[in-house]
Short mmCIF file of C-alpha atoms and ligand atoms in Angstrom, two decimals:
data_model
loop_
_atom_site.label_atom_id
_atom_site.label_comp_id
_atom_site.label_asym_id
_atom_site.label_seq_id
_atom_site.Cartn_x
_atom_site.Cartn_y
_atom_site.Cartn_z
CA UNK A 744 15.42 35.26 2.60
CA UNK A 745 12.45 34.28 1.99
CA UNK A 746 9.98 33.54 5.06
CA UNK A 747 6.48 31.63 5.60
CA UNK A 748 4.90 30.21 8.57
CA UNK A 749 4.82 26.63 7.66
CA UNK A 750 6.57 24.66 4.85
CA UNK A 751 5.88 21.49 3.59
CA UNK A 752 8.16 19.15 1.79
CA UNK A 753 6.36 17.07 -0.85
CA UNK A 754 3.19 17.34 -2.36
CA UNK A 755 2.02 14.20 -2.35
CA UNK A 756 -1.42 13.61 -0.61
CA UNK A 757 -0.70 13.98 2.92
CA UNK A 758 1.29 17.08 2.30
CA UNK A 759 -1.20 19.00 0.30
CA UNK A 760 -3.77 18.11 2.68
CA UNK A 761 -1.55 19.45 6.04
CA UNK A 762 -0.99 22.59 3.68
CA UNK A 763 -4.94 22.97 3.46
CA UNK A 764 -5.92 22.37 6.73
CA UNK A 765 -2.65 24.91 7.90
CA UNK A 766 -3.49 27.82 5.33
CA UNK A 767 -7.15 27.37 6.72
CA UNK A 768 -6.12 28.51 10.09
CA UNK A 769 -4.90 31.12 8.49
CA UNK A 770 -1.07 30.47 8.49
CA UNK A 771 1.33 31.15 5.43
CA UNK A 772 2.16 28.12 3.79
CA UNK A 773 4.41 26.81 1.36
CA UNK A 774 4.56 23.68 -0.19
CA UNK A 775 7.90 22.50 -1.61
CA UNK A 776 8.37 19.18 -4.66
CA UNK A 777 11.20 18.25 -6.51
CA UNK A 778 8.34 17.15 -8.95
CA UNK A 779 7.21 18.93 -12.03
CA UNK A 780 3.14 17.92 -11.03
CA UNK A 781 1.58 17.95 -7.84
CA UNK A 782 0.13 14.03 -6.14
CA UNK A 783 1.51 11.91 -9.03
CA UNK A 784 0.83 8.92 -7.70
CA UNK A 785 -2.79 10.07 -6.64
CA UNK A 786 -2.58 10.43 -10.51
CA UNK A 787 -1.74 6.54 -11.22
CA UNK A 788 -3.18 5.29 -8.22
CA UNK A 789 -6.40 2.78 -8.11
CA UNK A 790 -5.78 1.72 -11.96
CA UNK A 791 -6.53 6.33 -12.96
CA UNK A 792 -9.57 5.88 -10.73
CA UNK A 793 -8.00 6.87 -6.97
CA UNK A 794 -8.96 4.36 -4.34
CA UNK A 795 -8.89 7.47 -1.99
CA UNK A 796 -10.34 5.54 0.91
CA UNK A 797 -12.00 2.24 2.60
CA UNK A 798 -15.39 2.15 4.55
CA UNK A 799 -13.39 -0.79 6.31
CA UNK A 800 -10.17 1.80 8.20
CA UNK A 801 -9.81 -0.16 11.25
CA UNK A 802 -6.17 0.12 12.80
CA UNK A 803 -5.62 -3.83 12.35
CA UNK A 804 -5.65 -3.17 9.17
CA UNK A 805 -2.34 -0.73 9.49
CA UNK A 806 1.10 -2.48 9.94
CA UNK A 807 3.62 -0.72 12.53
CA UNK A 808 6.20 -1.11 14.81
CA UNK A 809 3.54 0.28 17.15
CA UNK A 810 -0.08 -0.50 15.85
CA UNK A 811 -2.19 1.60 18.16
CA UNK A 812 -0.21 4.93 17.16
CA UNK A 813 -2.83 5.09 13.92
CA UNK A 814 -5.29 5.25 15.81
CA UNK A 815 -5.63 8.80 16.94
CA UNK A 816 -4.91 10.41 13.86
CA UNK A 817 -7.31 7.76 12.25
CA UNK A 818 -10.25 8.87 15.14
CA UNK A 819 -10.18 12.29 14.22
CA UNK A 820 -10.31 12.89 10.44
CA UNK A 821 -11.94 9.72 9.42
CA UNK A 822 -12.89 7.99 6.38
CA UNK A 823 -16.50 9.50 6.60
CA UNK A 824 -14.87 12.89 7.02
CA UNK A 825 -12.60 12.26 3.69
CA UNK A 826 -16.23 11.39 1.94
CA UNK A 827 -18.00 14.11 2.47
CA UNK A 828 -14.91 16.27 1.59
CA UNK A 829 -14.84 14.38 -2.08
CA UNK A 830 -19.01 14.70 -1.97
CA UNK A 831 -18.66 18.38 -1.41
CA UNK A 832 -16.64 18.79 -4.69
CA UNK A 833 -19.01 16.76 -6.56
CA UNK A 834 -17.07 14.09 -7.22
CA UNK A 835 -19.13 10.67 -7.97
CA UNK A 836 -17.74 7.90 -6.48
CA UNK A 837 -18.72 3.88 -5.85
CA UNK A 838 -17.02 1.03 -3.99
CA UNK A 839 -15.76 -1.32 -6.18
CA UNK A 840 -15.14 -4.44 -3.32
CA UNK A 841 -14.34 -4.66 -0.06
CA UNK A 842 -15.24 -1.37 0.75
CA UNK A 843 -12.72 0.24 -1.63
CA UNK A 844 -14.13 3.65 -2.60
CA UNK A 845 -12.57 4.71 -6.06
CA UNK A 846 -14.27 7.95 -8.43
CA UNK A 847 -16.19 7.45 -10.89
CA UNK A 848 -14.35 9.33 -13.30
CA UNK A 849 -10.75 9.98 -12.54
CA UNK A 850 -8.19 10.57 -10.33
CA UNK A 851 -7.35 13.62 -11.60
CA UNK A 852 -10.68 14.88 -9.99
CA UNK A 853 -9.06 14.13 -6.02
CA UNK A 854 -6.09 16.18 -7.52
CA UNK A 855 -7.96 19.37 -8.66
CA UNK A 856 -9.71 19.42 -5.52
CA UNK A 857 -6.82 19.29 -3.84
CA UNK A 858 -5.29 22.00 -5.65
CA UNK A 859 -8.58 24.02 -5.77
CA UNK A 860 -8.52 23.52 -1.79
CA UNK A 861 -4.90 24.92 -1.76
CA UNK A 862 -5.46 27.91 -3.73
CA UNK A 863 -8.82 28.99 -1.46
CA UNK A 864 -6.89 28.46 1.89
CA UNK A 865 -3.91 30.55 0.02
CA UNK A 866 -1.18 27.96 -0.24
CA UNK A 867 2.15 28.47 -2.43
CA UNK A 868 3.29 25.68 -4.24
CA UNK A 869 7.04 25.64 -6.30
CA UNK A 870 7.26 22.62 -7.89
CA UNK A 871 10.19 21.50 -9.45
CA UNK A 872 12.50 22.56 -6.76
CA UNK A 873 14.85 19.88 -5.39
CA UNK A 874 15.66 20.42 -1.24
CA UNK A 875 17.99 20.02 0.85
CA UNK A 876 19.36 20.26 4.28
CA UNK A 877 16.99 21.18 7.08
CA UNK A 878 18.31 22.67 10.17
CA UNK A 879 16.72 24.11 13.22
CA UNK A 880 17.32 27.82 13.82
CA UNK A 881 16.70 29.94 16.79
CA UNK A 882 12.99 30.48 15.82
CA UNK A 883 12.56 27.72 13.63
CA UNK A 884 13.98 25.93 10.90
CA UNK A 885 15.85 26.68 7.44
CA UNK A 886 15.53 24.88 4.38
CA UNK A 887 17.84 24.83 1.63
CA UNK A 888 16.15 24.58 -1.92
CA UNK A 889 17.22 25.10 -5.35
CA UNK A 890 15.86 28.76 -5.09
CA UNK A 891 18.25 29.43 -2.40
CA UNK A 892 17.10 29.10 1.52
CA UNK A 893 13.65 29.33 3.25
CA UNK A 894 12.83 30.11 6.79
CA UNK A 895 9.52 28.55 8.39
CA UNK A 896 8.53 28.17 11.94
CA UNK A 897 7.61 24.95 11.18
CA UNK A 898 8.40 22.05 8.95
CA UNK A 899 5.96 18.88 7.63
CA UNK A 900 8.01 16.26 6.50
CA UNK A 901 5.66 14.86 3.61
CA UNK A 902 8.43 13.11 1.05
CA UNK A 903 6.49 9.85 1.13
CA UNK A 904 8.83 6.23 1.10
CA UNK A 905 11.06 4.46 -1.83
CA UNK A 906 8.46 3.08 -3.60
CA UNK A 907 8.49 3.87 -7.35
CA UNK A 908 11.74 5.75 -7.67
CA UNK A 909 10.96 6.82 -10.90
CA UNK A 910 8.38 9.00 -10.09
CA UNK A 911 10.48 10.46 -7.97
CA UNK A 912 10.36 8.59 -4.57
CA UNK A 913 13.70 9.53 -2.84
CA UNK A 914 14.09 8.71 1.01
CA UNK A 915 14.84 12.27 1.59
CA UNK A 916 12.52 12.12 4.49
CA UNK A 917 14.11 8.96 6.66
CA UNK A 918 17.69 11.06 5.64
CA UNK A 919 16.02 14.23 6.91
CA UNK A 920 14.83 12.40 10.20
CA UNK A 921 17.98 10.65 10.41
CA UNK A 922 19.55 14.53 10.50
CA UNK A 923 17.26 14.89 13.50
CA UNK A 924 18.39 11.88 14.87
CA UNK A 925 15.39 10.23 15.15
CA UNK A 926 15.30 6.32 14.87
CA UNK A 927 13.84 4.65 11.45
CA UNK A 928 12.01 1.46 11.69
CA UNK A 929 13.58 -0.80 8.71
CA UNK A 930 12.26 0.02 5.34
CA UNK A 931 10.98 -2.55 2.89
CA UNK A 932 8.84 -3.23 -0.16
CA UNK A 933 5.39 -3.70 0.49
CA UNK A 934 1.97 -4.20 -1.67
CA UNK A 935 4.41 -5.61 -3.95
CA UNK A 936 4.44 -8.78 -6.18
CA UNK A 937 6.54 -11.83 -4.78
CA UNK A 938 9.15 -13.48 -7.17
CA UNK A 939 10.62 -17.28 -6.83
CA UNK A 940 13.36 -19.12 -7.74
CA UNK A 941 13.73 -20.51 -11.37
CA UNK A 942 12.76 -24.06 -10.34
CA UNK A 943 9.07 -22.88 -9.18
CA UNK A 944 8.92 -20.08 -12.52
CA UNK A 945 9.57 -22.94 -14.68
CA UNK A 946 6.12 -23.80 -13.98
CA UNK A 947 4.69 -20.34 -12.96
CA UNK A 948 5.81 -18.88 -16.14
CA UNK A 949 3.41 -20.96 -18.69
CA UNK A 950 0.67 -20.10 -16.36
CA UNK A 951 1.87 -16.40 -16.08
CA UNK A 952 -1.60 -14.58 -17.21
CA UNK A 953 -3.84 -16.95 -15.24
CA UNK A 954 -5.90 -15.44 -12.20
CA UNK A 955 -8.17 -16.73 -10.09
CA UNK A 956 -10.10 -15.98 -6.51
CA UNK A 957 -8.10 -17.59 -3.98
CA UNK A 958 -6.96 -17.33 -0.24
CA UNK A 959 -3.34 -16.46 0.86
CA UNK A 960 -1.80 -16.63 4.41
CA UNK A 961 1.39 -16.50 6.20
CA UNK A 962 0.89 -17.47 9.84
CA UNK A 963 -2.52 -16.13 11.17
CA UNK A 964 -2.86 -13.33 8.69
CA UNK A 965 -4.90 -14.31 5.30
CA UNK A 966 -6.76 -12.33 2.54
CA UNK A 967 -9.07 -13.80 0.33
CA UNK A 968 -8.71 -12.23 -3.19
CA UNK A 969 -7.52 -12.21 -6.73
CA UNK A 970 -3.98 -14.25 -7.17
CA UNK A 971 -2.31 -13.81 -10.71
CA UNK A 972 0.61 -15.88 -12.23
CA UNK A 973 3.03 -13.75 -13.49
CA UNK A 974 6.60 -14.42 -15.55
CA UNK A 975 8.48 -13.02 -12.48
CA UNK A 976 5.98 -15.26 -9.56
CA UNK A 977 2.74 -14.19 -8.20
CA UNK A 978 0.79 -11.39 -8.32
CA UNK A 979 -2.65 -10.03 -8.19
CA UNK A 980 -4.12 -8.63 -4.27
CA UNK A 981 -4.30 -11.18 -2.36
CA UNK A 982 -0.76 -11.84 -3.14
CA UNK A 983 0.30 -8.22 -2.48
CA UNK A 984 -1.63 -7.91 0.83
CA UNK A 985 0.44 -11.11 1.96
CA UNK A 986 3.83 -9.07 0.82
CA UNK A 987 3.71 -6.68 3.93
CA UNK A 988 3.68 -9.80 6.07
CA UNK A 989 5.92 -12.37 4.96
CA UNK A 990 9.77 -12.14 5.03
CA UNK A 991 12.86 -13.51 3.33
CA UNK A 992 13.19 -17.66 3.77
CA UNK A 993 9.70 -17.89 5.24
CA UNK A 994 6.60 -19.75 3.15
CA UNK A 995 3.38 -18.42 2.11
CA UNK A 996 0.27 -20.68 1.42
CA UNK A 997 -2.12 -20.77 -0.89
CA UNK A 998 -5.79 -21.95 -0.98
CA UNK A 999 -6.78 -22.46 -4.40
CA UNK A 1000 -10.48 -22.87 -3.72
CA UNK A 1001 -11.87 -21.17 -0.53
CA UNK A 1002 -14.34 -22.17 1.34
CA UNK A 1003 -15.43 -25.21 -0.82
CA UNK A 1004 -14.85 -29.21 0.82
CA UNK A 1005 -12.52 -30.09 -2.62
CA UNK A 1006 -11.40 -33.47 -1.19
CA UNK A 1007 -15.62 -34.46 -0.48
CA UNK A 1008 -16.11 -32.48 -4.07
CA UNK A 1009 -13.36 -34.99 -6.15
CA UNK A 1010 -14.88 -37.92 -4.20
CA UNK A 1011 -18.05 -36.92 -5.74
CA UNK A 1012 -16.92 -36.81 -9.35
CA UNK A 1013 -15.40 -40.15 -9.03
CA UNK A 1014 -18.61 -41.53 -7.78
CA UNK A 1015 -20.37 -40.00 -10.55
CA UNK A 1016 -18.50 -39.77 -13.34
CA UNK A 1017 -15.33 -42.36 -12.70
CA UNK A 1018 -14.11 -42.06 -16.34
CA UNK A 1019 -13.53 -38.52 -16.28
CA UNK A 1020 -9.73 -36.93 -15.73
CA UNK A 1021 -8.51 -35.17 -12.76
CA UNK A 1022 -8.02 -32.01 -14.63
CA UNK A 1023 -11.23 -32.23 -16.08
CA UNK A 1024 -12.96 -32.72 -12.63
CA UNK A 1025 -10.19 -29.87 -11.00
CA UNK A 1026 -11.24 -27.65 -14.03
CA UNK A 1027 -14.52 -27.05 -12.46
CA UNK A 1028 -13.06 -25.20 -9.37
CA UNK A 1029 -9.81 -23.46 -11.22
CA UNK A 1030 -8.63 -22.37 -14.86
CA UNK A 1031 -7.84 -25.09 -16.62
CA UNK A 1032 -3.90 -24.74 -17.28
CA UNK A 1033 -4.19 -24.70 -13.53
CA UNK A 1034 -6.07 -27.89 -13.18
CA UNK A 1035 -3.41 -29.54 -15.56
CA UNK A 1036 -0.34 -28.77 -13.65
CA UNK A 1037 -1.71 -30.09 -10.34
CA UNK A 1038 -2.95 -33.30 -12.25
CA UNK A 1039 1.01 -33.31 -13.20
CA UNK A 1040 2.38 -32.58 -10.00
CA UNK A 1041 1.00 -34.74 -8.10
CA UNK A 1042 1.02 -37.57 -10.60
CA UNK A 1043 -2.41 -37.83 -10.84
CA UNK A 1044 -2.72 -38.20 -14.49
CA UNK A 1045 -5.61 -41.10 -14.74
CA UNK A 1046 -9.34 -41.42 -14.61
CA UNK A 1047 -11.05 -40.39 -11.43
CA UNK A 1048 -11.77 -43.97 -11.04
CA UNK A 1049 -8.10 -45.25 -10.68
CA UNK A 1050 -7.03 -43.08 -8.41
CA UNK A 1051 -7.23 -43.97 -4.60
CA UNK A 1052 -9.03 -42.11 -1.96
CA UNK A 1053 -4.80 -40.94 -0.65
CA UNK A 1054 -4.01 -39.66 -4.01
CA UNK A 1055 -7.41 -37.73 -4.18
CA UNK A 1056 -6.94 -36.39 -1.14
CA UNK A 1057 -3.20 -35.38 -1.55
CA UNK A 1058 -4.50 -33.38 -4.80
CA UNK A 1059 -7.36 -31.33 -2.43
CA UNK A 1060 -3.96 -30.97 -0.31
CA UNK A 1061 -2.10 -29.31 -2.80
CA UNK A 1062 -5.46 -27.32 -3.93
CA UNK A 1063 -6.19 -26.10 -0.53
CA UNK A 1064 -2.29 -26.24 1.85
CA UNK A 1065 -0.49 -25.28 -1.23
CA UNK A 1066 3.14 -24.30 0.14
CA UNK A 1067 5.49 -21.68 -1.88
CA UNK A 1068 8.55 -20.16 -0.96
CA UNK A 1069 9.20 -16.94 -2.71
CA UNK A 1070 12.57 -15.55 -2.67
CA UNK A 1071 12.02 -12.05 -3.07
CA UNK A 1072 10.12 -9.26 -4.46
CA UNK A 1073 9.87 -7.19 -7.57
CA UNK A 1074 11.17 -4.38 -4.94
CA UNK A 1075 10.83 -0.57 -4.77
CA UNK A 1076 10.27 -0.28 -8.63
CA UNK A 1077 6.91 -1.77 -8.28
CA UNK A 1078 6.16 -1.50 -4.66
CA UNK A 1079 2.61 0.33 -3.58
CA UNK A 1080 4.47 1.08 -0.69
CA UNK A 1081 7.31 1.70 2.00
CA UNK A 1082 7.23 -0.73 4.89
CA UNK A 1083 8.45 0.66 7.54
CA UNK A 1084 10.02 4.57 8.30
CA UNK A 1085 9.89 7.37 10.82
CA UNK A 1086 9.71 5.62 14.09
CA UNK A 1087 6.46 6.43 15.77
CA UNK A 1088 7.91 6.73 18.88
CA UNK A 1089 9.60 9.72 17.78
CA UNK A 1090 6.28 11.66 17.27
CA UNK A 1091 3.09 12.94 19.29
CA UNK A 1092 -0.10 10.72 17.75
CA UNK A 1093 -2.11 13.75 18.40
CA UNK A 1094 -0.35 16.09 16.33
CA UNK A 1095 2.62 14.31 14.16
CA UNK A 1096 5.10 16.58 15.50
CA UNK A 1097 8.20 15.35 16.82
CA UNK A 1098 8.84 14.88 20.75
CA UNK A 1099 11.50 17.12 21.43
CA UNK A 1100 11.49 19.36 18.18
CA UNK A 1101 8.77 21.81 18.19
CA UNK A 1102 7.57 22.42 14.92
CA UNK A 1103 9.09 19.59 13.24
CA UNK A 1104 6.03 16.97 11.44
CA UNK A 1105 6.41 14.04 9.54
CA UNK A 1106 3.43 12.99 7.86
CA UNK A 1107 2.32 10.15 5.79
CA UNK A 1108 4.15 7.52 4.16
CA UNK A 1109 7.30 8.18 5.53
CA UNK A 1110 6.44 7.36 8.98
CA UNK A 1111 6.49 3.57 10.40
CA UNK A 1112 2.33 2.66 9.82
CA UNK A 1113 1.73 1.33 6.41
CA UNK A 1114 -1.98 0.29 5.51
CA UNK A 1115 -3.41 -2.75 3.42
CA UNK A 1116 -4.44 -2.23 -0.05
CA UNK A 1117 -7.16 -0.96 -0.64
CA UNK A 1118 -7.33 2.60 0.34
CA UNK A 1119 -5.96 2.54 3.11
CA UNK A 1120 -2.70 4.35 2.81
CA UNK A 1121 -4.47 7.26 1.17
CA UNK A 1122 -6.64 7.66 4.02
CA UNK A 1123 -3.30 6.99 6.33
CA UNK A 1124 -2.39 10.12 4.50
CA UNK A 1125 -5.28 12.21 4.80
CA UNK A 1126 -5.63 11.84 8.50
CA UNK A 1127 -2.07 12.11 9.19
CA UNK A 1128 -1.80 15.23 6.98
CA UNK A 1129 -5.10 16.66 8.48
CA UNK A 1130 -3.66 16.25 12.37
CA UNK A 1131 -0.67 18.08 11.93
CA UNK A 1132 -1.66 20.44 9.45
CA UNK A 1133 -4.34 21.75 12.83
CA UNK A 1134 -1.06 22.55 14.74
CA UNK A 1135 1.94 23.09 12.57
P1 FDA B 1277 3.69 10.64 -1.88
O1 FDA B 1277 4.70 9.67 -2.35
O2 FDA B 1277 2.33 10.61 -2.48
O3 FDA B 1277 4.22 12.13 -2.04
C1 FDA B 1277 5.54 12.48 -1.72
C2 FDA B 1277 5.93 13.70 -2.52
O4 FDA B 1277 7.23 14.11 -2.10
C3 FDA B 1277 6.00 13.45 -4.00
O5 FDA B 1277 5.27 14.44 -4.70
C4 FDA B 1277 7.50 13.51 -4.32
O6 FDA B 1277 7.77 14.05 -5.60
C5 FDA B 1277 8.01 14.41 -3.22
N1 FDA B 1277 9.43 14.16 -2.91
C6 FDA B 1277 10.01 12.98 -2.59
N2 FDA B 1277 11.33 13.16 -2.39
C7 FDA B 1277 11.58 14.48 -2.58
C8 FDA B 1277 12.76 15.27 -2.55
N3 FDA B 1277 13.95 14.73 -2.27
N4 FDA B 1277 12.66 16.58 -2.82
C9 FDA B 1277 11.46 17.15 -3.13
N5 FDA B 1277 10.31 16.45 -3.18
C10 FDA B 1277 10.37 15.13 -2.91
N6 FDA B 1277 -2.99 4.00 -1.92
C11 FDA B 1277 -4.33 3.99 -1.73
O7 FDA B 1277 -4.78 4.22 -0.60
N7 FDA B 1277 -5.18 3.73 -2.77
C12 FDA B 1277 -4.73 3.48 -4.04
O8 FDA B 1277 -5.51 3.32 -4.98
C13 FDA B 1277 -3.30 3.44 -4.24
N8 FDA B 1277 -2.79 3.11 -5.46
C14 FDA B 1277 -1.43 3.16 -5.65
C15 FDA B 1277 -0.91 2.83 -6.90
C16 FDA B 1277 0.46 2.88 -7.12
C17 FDA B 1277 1.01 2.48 -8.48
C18 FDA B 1277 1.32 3.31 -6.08
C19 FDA B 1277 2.80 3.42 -6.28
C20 FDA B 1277 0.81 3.60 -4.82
C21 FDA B 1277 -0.56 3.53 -4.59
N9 FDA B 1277 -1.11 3.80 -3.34
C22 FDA B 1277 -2.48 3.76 -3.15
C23 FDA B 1277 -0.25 4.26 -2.21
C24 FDA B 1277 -0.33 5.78 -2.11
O9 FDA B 1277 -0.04 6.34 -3.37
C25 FDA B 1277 0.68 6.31 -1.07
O10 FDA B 1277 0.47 5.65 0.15
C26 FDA B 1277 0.47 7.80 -0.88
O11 FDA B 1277 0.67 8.47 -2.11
C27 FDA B 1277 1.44 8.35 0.16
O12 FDA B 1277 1.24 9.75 0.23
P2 FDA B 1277 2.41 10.69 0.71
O13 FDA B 1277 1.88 12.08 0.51
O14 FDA B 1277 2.89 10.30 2.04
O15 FDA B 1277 3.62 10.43 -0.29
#
């Protein structure tokens, strides 16, 4: 039988990082993946470049069932923390926008750290090992694995959500709570692109390929980013920021041109120039396969000069208030993220364990908080991984 201190399922981000932070204190560790590499997506993540954190981590920027339960985890290993880590292994870096901090080089430099970090704090890792089972034991817990059974005295839960099932996102981890019988907050797509009903792609899908700076919303909550037509809907940041928000039947609106007075701006063009086309005039604010569909949908297909101050001002409407209805998403398979998970009433902010099971962590993605885009969720990860990894 073999026997270690503290095992970790998944080695993802937040699970090598507990398995640092635990081998540091000098505990035995062991860190358990069904994959045949270690932090894939840290891999594919931030376009090869690793958006590993934001100079922005403020809990309102986390979604969960309980938003203040970030906030301790987020307090003690913070973004600045995470920085000088990556300075410390020489790794350039720069923020891009919105204080998203990506390397200069790649991705594959967070991972090597990682592993490097591992290695010095004396951390086993068996990849390529599918689990199983995990059951509590007189003093501690068993595992079942592919090599046969392993005995810790304690557990991280690290498996990460659903999304991206092909690179091996499971559930294990809400199945393994479940075992436990902790409560799971509903899980969902999120950071994922929204897809609508073939009436609305019949005119999406000619503009699929078209992106522009816009503003989304649904309710209070906006973000002001990139929005891309797609074949399947909408796309692009802004549009997968709004994803973790909205829900099934409800509308999302779009602002086509932020921050600018468009209904004051058209009036303007028909003073000046009267003879000039809608589109032509629109095509100063937007691309200009956008500017032709609005002229089209709202049948405003004439000179600025013949059309009346209501049908000017109906076209800023559409511009500006413009309502969509998605009907779905493009789900797990392209999902950043899993909405929902772990309950976090089920754990101890301060440490990640669970109330009730000593030694038993869940870290990371799998548990109910799920960050914007940007960075977030990596540092979500870090700091999550980093708290219990000081305890476990
Ligand atoms: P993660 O999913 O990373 O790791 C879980 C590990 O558990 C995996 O290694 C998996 O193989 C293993 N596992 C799962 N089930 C198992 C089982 N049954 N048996 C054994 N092992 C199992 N975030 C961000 O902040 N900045 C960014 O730039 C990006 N970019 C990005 C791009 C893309 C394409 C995706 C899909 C996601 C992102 N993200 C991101 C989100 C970020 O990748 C995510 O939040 C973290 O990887 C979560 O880290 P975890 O360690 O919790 O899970």
């Amino acid at each position: 039988m073999h026997k270690v201190d503290v095992i970790v399922l998944g080695a993802g981000a937040a699970g090598m990082f507990a398995a640092i932070e635990a081998g540091r204190r000098g505990r035995s560790v062991l860190v358990v993946d069904h994959a045949r590499a270690p932090g894939e997506k840290i891999r594919i993540s931030g376009g090869g470049r690793c958006n590993f954190t934001n100079t922005g981590i403020a809990v309102e920027r986390f979604l969960s069932r309980n938003p203040r339960f970030a906030l301790s985890p987020l307090r003690r290993y913070t973004a600045q923390d995470f920085i000088a880590r990556v300075d410390s292994a020489g790794i350039g870096w720069h923020e891009k926008t919105l204080g998203q901090l990506f390397c200069d080089g790649s991705a594959r430099q967070i991972i090597d750290m990682l592993l490097r970090d591992m290695a010095a704090a004396g951390v086993d890792l068996w990849l390529d090992c599918s689990l199983g089972a995990v059951r509590r034991i007189a003093d501690g817990f068993e595992v079942e694995t592919a090599r046969g059974p392993l005995r810790a005295s304690s557990v991280i839960v690290a498996t990460g959500g659903k999304s991206i099932p092909k690179m091996g996102a499971t559930g294990y981890g809400y199945r393994i709570a479940e075992s436990f019988g902790l409560p799971i907050v509903e899980t969902r797509p999120a950071l994922v692109p929204l897809t609508f009903a073939e009436q609305e792609l019949d005119w999406m899908r000619p503009l699929s390929g078209v992106s522009l700076a816009g503003r989304v919303s649904h309710g209070r909550t906006g973000f002001d980013e990139a929005v891309l037509f797609t074949h399947r809907g909408l796309s692009g940041p802004a549009i997968l920021q709004i994803s973790s928000y909205w829900r099934e039947g409800e509308a999302i609106r779009l602002n086509l041109a932020p921050g600018q007075d468009v209904a004051g701006f058209l009036a303007n063009e028909k003073k000046a120039a009267g003879r000039t086309a809608l589109r032509t005039a629109l095509g100063k604010l937007m691309p200009e396969k956008l500017a032709r569909l609005i002229e089209a949908q709202t049948g405003a297909s004439a000179p600025l000069a013949e059309l009346p101050r209501a049908r000017l001002d109906a076209v800023a409407a559409r511009v500006q208030d413009w309502e969509l209805r998605p009907v779905g998403s493009e789900g797990y398979r392209t999902a950043e993220v899993t909405l929902g998970g772990v309950d976090t009433d089920a754990l101890d902010a301060r440490t990640m364990a669970v109330r009730g099971v000593p030694g038993l962590f869940f870290v990371g993605e799998v548990v109910d908080v799920t960050g914007w885009l940007g960075g977030y969720n990596f540092q979500w990860a870090w700091s999550s991984g980093w708290v219990a990894g000081q305890v476990a």
